[in-house]
CSV table of C-alpha atoms and ligand atoms in Angstrom, one decimal:
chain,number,residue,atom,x,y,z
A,1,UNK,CA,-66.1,22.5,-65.3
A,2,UNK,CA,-63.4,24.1,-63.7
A,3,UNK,CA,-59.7,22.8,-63.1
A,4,UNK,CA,-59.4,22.3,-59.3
A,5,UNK,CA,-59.8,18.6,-58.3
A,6,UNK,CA,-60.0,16.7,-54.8
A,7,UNK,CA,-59.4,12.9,-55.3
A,8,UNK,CA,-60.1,11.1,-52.3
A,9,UNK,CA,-58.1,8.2,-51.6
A,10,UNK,CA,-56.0,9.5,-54.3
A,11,UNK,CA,-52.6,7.2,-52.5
A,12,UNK,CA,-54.9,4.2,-52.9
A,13,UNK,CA,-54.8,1.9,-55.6
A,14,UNK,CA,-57.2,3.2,-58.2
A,15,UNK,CA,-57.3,7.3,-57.1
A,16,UNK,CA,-53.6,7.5,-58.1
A,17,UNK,CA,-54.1,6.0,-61.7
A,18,UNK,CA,-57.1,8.4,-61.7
A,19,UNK,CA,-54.3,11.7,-60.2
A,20,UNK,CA,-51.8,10.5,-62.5
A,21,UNK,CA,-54.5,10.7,-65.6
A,22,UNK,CA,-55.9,14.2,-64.2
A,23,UNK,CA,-52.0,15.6,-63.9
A,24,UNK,CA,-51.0,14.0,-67.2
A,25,UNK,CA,-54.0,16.5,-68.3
A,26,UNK,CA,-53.0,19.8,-66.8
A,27,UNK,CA,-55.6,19.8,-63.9
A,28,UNK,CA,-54.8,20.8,-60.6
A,29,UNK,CA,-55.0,17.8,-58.5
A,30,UNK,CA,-55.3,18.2,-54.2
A,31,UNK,CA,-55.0,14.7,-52.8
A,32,UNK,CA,-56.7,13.6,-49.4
A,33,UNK,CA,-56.1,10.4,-48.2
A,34,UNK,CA,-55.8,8.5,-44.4
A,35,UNK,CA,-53.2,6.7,-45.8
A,36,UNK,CA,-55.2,3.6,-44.1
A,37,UNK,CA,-54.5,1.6,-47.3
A,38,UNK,CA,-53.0,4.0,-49.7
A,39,UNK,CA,-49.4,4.4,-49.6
A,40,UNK,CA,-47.3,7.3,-50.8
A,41,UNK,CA,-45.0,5.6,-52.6
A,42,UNK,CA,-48.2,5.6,-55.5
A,43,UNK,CA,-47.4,9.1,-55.6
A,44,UNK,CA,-43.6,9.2,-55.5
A,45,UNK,CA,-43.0,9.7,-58.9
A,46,UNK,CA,-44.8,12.8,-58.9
A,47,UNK,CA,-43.0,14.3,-56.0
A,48,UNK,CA,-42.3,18.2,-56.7
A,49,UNK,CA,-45.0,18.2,-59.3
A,50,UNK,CA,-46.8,22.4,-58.8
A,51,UNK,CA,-50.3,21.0,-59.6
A,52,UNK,CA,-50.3,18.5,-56.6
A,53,UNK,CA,-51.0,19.2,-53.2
A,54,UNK,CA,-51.2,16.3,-50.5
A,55,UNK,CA,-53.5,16.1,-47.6
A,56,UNK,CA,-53.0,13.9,-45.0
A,57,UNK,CA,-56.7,13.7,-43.5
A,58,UNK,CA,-59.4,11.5,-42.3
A,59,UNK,CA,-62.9,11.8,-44.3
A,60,UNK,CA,-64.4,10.8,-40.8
A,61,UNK,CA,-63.5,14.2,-39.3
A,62,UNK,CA,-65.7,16.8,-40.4
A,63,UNK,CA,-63.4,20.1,-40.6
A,64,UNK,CA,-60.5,17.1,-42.3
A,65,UNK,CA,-63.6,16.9,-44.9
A,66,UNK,CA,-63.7,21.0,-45.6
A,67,UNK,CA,-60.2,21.3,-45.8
A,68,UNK,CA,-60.0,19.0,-48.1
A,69,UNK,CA,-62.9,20.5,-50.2
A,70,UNK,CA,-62.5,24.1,-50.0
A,71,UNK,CA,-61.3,25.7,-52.9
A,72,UNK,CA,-62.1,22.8,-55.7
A,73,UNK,CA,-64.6,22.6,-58.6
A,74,UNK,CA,-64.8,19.0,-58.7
A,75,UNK,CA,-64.3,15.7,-56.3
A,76,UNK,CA,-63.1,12.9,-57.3
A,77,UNK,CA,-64.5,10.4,-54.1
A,78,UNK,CA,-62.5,6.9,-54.0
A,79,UNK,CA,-61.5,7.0,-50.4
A,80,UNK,CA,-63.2,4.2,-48.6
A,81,UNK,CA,-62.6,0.5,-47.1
A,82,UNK,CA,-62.7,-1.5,-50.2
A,83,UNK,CA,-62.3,-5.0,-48.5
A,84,UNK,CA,-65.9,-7.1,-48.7
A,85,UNK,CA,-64.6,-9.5,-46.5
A,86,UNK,CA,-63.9,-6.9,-43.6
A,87,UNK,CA,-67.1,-5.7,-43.8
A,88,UNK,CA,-68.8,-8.8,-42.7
A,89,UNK,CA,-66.3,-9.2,-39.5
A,90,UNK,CA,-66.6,-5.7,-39.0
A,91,UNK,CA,-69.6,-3.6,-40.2
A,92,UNK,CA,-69.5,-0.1,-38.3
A,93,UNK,CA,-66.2,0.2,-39.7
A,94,UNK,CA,-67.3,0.1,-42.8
A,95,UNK,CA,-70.5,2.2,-41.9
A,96,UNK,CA,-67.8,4.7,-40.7
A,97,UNK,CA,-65.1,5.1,-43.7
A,98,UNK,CA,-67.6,4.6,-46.4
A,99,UNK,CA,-70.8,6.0,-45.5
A,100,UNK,CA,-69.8,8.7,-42.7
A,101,UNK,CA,-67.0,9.8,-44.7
A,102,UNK,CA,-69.1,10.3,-47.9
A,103,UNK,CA,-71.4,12.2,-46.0
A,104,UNK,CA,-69.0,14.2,-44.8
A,105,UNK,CA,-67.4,15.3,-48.2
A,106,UNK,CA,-71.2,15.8,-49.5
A,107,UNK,CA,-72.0,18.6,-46.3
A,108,UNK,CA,-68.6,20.2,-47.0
A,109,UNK,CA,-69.3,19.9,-51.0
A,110,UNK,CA,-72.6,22.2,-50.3
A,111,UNK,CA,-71.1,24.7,-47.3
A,112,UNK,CA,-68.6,25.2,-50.4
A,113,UNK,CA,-70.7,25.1,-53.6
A,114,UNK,CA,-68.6,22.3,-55.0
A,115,UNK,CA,-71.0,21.3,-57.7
A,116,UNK,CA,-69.4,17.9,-59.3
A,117,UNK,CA,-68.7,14.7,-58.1
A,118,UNK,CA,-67.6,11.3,-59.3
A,119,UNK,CA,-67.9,8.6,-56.8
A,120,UNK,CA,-66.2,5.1,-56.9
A,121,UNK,CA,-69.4,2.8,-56.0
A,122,UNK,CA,-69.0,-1.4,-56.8
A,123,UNK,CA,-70.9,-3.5,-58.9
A,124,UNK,CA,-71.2,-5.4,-55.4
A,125,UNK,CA,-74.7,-3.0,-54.6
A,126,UNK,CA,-76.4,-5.8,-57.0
A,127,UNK,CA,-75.7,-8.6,-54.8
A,128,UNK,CA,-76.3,-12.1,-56.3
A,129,UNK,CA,-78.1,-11.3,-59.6
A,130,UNK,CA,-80.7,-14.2,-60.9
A,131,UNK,CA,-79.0,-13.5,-64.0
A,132,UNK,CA,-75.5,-12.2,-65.7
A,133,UNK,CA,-74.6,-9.9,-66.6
A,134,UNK,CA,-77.1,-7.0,-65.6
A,135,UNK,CA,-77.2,-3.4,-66.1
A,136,UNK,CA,-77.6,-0.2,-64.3
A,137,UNK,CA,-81.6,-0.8,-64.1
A,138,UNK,CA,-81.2,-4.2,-62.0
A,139,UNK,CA,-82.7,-4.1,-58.3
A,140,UNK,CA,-79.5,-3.1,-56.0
A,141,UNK,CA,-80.0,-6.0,-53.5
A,142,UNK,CA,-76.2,-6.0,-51.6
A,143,UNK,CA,-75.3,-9.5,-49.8
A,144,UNK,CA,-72.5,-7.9,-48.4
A,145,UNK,CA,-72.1,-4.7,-45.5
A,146,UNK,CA,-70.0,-2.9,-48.1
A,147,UNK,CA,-72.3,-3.2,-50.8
A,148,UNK,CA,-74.8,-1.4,-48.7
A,149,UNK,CA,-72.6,1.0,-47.7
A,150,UNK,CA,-71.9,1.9,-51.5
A,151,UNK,CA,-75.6,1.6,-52.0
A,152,UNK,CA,-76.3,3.6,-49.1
A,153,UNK,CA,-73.5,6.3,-50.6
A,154,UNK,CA,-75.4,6.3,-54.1
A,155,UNK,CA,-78.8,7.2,-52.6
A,156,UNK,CA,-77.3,9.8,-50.1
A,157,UNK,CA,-75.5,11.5,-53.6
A,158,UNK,CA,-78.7,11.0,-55.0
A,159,UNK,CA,-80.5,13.3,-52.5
A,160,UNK,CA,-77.6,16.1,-52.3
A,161,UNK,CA,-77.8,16.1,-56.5
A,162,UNK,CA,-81.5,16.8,-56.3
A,163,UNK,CA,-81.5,19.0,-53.5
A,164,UNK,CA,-78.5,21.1,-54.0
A,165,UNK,CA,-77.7,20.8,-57.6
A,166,UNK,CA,-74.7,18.6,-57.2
A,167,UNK,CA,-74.2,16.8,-60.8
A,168,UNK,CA,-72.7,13.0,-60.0
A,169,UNK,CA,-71.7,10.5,-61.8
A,170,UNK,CA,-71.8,6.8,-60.0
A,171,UNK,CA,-69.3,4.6,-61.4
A,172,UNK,CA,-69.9,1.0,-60.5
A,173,UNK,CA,-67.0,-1.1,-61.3
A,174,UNK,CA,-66.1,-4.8,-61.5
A,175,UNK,CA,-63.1,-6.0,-60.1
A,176,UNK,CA,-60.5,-3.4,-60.9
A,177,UNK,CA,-56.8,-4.8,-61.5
A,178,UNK,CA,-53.2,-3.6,-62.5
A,179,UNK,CA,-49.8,-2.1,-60.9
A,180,UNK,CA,-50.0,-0.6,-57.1
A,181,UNK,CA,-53.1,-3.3,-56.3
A,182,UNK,CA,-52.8,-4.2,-52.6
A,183,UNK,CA,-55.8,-6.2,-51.8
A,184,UNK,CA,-58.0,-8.6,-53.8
A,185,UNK,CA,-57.8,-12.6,-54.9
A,186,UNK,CA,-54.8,-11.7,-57.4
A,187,UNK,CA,-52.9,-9.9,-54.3
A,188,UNK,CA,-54.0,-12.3,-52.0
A,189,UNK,CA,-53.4,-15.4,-54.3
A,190,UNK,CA,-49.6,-13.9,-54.7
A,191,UNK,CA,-48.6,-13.5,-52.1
A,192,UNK,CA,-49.8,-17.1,-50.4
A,193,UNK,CA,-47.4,-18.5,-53.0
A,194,UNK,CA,-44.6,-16.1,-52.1
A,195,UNK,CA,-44.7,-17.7,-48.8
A,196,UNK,CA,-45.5,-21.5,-50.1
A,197,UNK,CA,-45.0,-22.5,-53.9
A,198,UNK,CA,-46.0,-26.6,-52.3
A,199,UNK,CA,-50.1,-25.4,-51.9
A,200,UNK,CA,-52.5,-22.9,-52.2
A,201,UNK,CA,-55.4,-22.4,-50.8
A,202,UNK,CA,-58.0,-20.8,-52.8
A,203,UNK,CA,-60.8,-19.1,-50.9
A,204,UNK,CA,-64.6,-20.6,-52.4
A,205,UNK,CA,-65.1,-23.7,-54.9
A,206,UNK,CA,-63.2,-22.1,-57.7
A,207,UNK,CA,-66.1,-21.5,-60.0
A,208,UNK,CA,-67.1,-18.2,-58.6
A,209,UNK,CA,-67.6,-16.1,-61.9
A,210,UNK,CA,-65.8,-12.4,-62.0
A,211,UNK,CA,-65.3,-9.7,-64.8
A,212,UNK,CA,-62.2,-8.1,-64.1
A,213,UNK,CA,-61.2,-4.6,-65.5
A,214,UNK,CA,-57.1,-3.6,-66.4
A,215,UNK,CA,-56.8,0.2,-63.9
A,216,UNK,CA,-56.5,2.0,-66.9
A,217,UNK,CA,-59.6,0.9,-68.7
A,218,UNK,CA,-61.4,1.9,-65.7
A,219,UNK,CA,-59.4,5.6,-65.7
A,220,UNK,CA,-61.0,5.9,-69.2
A,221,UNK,CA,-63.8,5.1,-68.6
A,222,UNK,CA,-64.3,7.0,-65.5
A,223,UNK,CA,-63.2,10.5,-67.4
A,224,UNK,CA,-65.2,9.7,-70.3
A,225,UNK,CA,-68.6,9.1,-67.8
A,226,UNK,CA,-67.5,12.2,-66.0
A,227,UNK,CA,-67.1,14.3,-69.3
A,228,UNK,CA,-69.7,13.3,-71.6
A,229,UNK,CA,-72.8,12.1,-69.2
A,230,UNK,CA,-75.5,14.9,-69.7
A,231,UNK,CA,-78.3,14.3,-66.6
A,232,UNK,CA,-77.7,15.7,-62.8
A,233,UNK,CA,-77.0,11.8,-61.6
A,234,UNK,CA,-76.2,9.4,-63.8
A,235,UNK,CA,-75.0,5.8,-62.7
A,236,UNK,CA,-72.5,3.7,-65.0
A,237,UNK,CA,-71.5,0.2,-64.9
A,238,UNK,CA,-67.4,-0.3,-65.5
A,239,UNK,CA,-65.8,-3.9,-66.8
A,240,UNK,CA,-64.7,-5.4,-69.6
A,241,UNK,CA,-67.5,-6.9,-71.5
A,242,UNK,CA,-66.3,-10.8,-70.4
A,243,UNK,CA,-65.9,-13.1,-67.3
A,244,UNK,CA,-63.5,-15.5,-65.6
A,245,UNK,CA,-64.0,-17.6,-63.2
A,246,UNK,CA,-61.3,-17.9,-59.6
A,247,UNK,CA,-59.8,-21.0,-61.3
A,248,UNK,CA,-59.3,-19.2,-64.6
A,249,UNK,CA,-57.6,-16.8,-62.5
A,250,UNK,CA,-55.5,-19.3,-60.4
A,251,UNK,CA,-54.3,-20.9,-63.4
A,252,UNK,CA,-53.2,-17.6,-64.7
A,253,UNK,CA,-51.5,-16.8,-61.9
A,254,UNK,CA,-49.5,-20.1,-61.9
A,255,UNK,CA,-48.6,-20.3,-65.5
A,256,UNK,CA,-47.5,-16.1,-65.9
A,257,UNK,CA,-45.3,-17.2,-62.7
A,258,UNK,CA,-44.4,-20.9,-64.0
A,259,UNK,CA,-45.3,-22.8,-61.4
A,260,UNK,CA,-45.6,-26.6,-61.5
A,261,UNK,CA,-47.2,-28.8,-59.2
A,262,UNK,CA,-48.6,-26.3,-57.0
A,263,UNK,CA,-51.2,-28.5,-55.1
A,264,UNK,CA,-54.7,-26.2,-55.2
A,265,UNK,CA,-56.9,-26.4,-51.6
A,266,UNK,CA,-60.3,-25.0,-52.2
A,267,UNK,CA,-62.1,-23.6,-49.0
A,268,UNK,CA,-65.7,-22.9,-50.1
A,269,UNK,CA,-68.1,-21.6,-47.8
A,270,UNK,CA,-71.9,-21.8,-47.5
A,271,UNK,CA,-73.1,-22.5,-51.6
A,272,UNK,CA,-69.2,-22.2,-52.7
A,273,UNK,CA,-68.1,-18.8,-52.4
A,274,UNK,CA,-65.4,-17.9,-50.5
A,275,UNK,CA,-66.7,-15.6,-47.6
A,276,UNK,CA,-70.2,-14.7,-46.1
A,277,UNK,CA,-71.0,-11.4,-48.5
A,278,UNK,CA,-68.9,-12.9,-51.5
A,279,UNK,CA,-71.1,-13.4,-54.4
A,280,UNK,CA,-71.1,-16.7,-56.9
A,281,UNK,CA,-71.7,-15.1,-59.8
A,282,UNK,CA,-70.9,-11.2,-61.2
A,283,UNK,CA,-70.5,-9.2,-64.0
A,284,UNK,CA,-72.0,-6.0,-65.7
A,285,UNK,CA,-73.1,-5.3,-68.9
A,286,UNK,CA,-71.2,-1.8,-70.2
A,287,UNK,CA,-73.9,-0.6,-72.9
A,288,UNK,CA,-74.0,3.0,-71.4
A,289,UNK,CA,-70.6,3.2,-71.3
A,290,UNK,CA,-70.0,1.9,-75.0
A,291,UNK,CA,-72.7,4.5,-76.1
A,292,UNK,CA,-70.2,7.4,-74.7
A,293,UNK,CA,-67.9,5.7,-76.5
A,294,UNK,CA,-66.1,3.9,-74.6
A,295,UNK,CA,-64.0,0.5,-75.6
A,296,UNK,CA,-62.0,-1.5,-73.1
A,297,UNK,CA,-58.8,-2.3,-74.2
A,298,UNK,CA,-58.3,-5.6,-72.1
A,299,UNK,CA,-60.6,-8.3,-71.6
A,300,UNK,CA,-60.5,-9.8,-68.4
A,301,UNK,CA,-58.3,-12.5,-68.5
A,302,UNK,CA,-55.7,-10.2,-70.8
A,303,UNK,CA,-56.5,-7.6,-67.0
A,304,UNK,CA,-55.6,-10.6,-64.8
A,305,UNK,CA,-52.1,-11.3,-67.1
A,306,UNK,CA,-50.8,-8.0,-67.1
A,307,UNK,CA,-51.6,-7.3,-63.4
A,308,UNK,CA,-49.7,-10.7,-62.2
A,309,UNK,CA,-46.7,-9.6,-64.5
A,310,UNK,CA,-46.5,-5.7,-62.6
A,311,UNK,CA,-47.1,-7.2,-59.3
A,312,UNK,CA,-44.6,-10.0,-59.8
A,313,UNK,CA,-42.2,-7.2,-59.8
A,314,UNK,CA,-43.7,-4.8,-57.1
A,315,UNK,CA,-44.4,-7.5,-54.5
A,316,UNK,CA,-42.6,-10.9,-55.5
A,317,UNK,CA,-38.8,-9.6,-56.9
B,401,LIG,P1,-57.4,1.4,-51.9
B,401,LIG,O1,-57.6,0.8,-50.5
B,401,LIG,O2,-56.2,1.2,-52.6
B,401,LIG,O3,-57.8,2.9,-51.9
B,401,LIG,C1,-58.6,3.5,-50.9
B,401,LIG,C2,-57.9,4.8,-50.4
B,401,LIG,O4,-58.8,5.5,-49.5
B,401,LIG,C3,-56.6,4.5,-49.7
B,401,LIG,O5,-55.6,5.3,-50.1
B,401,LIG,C4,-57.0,4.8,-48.2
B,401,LIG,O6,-55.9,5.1,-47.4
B,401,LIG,C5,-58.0,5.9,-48.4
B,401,LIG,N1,-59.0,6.0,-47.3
B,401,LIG,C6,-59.7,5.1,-46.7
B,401,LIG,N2,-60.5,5.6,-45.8
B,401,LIG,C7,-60.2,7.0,-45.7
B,401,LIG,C8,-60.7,8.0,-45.0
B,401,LIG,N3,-61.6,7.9,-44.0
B,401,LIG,N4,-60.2,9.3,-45.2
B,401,LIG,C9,-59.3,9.5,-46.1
B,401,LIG,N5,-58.8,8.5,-46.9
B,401,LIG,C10,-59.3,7.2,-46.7
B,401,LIG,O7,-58.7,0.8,-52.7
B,401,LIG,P2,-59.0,0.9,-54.3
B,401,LIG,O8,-59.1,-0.5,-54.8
B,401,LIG,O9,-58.1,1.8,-55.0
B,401,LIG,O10,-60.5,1.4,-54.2
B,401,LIG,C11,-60.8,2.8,-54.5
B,401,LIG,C12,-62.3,3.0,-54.5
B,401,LIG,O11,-62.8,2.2,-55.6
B,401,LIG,C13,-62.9,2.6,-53.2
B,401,LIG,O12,-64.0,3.4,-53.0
B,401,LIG,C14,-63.5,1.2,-53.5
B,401,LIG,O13,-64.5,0.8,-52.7
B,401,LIG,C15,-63.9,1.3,-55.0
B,401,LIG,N6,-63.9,0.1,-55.7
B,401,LIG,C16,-62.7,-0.6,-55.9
B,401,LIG,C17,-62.8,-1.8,-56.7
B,401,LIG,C18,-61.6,-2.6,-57.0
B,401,LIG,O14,-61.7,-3.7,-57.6
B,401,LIG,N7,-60.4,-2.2,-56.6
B,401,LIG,C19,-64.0,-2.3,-57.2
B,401,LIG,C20,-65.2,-1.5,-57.0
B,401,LIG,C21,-65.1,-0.3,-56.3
């Protein structure tokens, strides 16, 4: 395991928790990002630091892809499009930054002899489970185009680890929450009442059931998988070991930001959920995580608190 790590996406929401974790630890962190969705202000405060490097590049381009690889031991892959709802209006995009792009870094990763890499997948490859919550062994049957295109990434990492001796680790997590989130129902939820405190509309029926994860529960767990995970591919679930439903959320939202009165609209779609591709009901068991030792700190609602209270002050002061 050597020290030089590429975090894709790394100005994005969860990939600069995960550089500010690898820094904290004396690695030497090169960062490439699009800056589509990631901003550099999630770096900022590491501005002048020796062990980062930024890239501004596009995983879509080929020789962006081997500039960003040459010269690591390790890649850290959490670039992609991360909005489910995008993907059903519009799938080649999707195709493009999740799919292309990770095929991309996997070509550069062998012209290189890059042999590690942990990659950011979604517990969204399961689709609409019969049952909750499932582990790693349940059939991956995506409702959504970006849950194929994390599928689709796993089996293409699954085929470069057998063929060219890549080690991966797939990390499927839940909904991921905490400071610097830009996207996603708390995001969204806050900043529909930043604009009107009279109504909200709540996208689906409000029973739609979640397990949401606090950013640095999912860094640990993430560096644990990465560390202590044995085989050539080896996929973990990561989420707290609970669920909440969008009303639990809602409710949270209004009462960390004591609102009163705040007249809730639901729009469900189709059986209740709010979007063609959204899923009714989600969440993971964590038993290979917990036997590498790993314990999450927050349950979800405790995840949902915390992250309302940063973002009130990022987005709502
Ligand atoms: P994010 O949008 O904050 O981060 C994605 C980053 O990738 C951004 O900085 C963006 O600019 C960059 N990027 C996108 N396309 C790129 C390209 N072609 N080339 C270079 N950079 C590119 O999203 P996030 O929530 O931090 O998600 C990080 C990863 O985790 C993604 O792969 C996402 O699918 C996965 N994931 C997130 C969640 C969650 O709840 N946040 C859940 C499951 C999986």
């Amino acid at each position: 395991m050597g020290n030089r790590i590429l975090v894709t996406g790394g100005a994005g929401f969860i990939g600069s928790h995960i550089v500010d974790r690898l820094i904290a630890e004396g690695y030497k962190v090169r960062v490439v990002d699009n800056f589509s969705t990631g901003r550099i202000e999630n770096l900022q405060h590491l501005k002048g630091n020796p062990n980062l490097e930024i890239i501004e590049g596009d995983l879509k381009n080929e020789q962006n892809a081997k500039e960003a690889v040459k010269g690591t031991d390790a890649v850290f892959h959490f670039a992609a499009n991360p909005e489910v709802r995008v993907s059903t209006t519009n799938p080649k995009t999707h195709f493009e930054e999740n799919v292309v792009a990770t095929f991309n870094l996997l070509e550069a990763m062998r012209e290189f002899g890059v042999r590690e890499m942990v990659f950011a997948s979604s517990s969204s490859v399961y689709g609409e489970p019969q049952e909750i919550p499932v582990d790693e062994d349940a059939p991956v049957r995506p409702v959504s185009v970006y849950g194929a295109s994390k599928a689709a990434c796993e089996n293409m990492i699954h085929a470069y680890s057998k063929l060219y001796g890549i080690k991966a680790v797939i990390l499927r997590y839940a909904n991921v929450v905490g400071p610097r989130l830009r996207h996603g129902v708390i995001y969204d939820l806050m900043m529909k009442l930043r604009n009107n405190r009279e109504e909200l509309e709540v996208l689906g029926d409000g029973t739609q059931v979640r397990s949401y994860i606090y950013v640095t529960d999912a860094v640990e767990a993430t560096l644990l998988a990465w560390r202590r995970s044995h085989g050539n591919y080896e996929i973990y679930n990561v989420a707290s070991e609970d669920w909440i439903t969008v009303n639990e959320v809602v409710n949270t939202i209004l009462d960390e930001l004591r609102l009163d009165g705040v007249k809730i609209i639901h729009k469900p779609v189709l059986h209740g959920v709010g979007w063609p591709g959204d899923v009714k009901r989600i969440a993971l068991k964590i038993d290979r995580l917990k036997a590498l030792c790993f314990k999450p700190r927050h349950s979800s609602i405790d995840a949902v608190r915390l992250t309302v209270k940063e973002l009130a002050k990022e987005v709502l002061a």
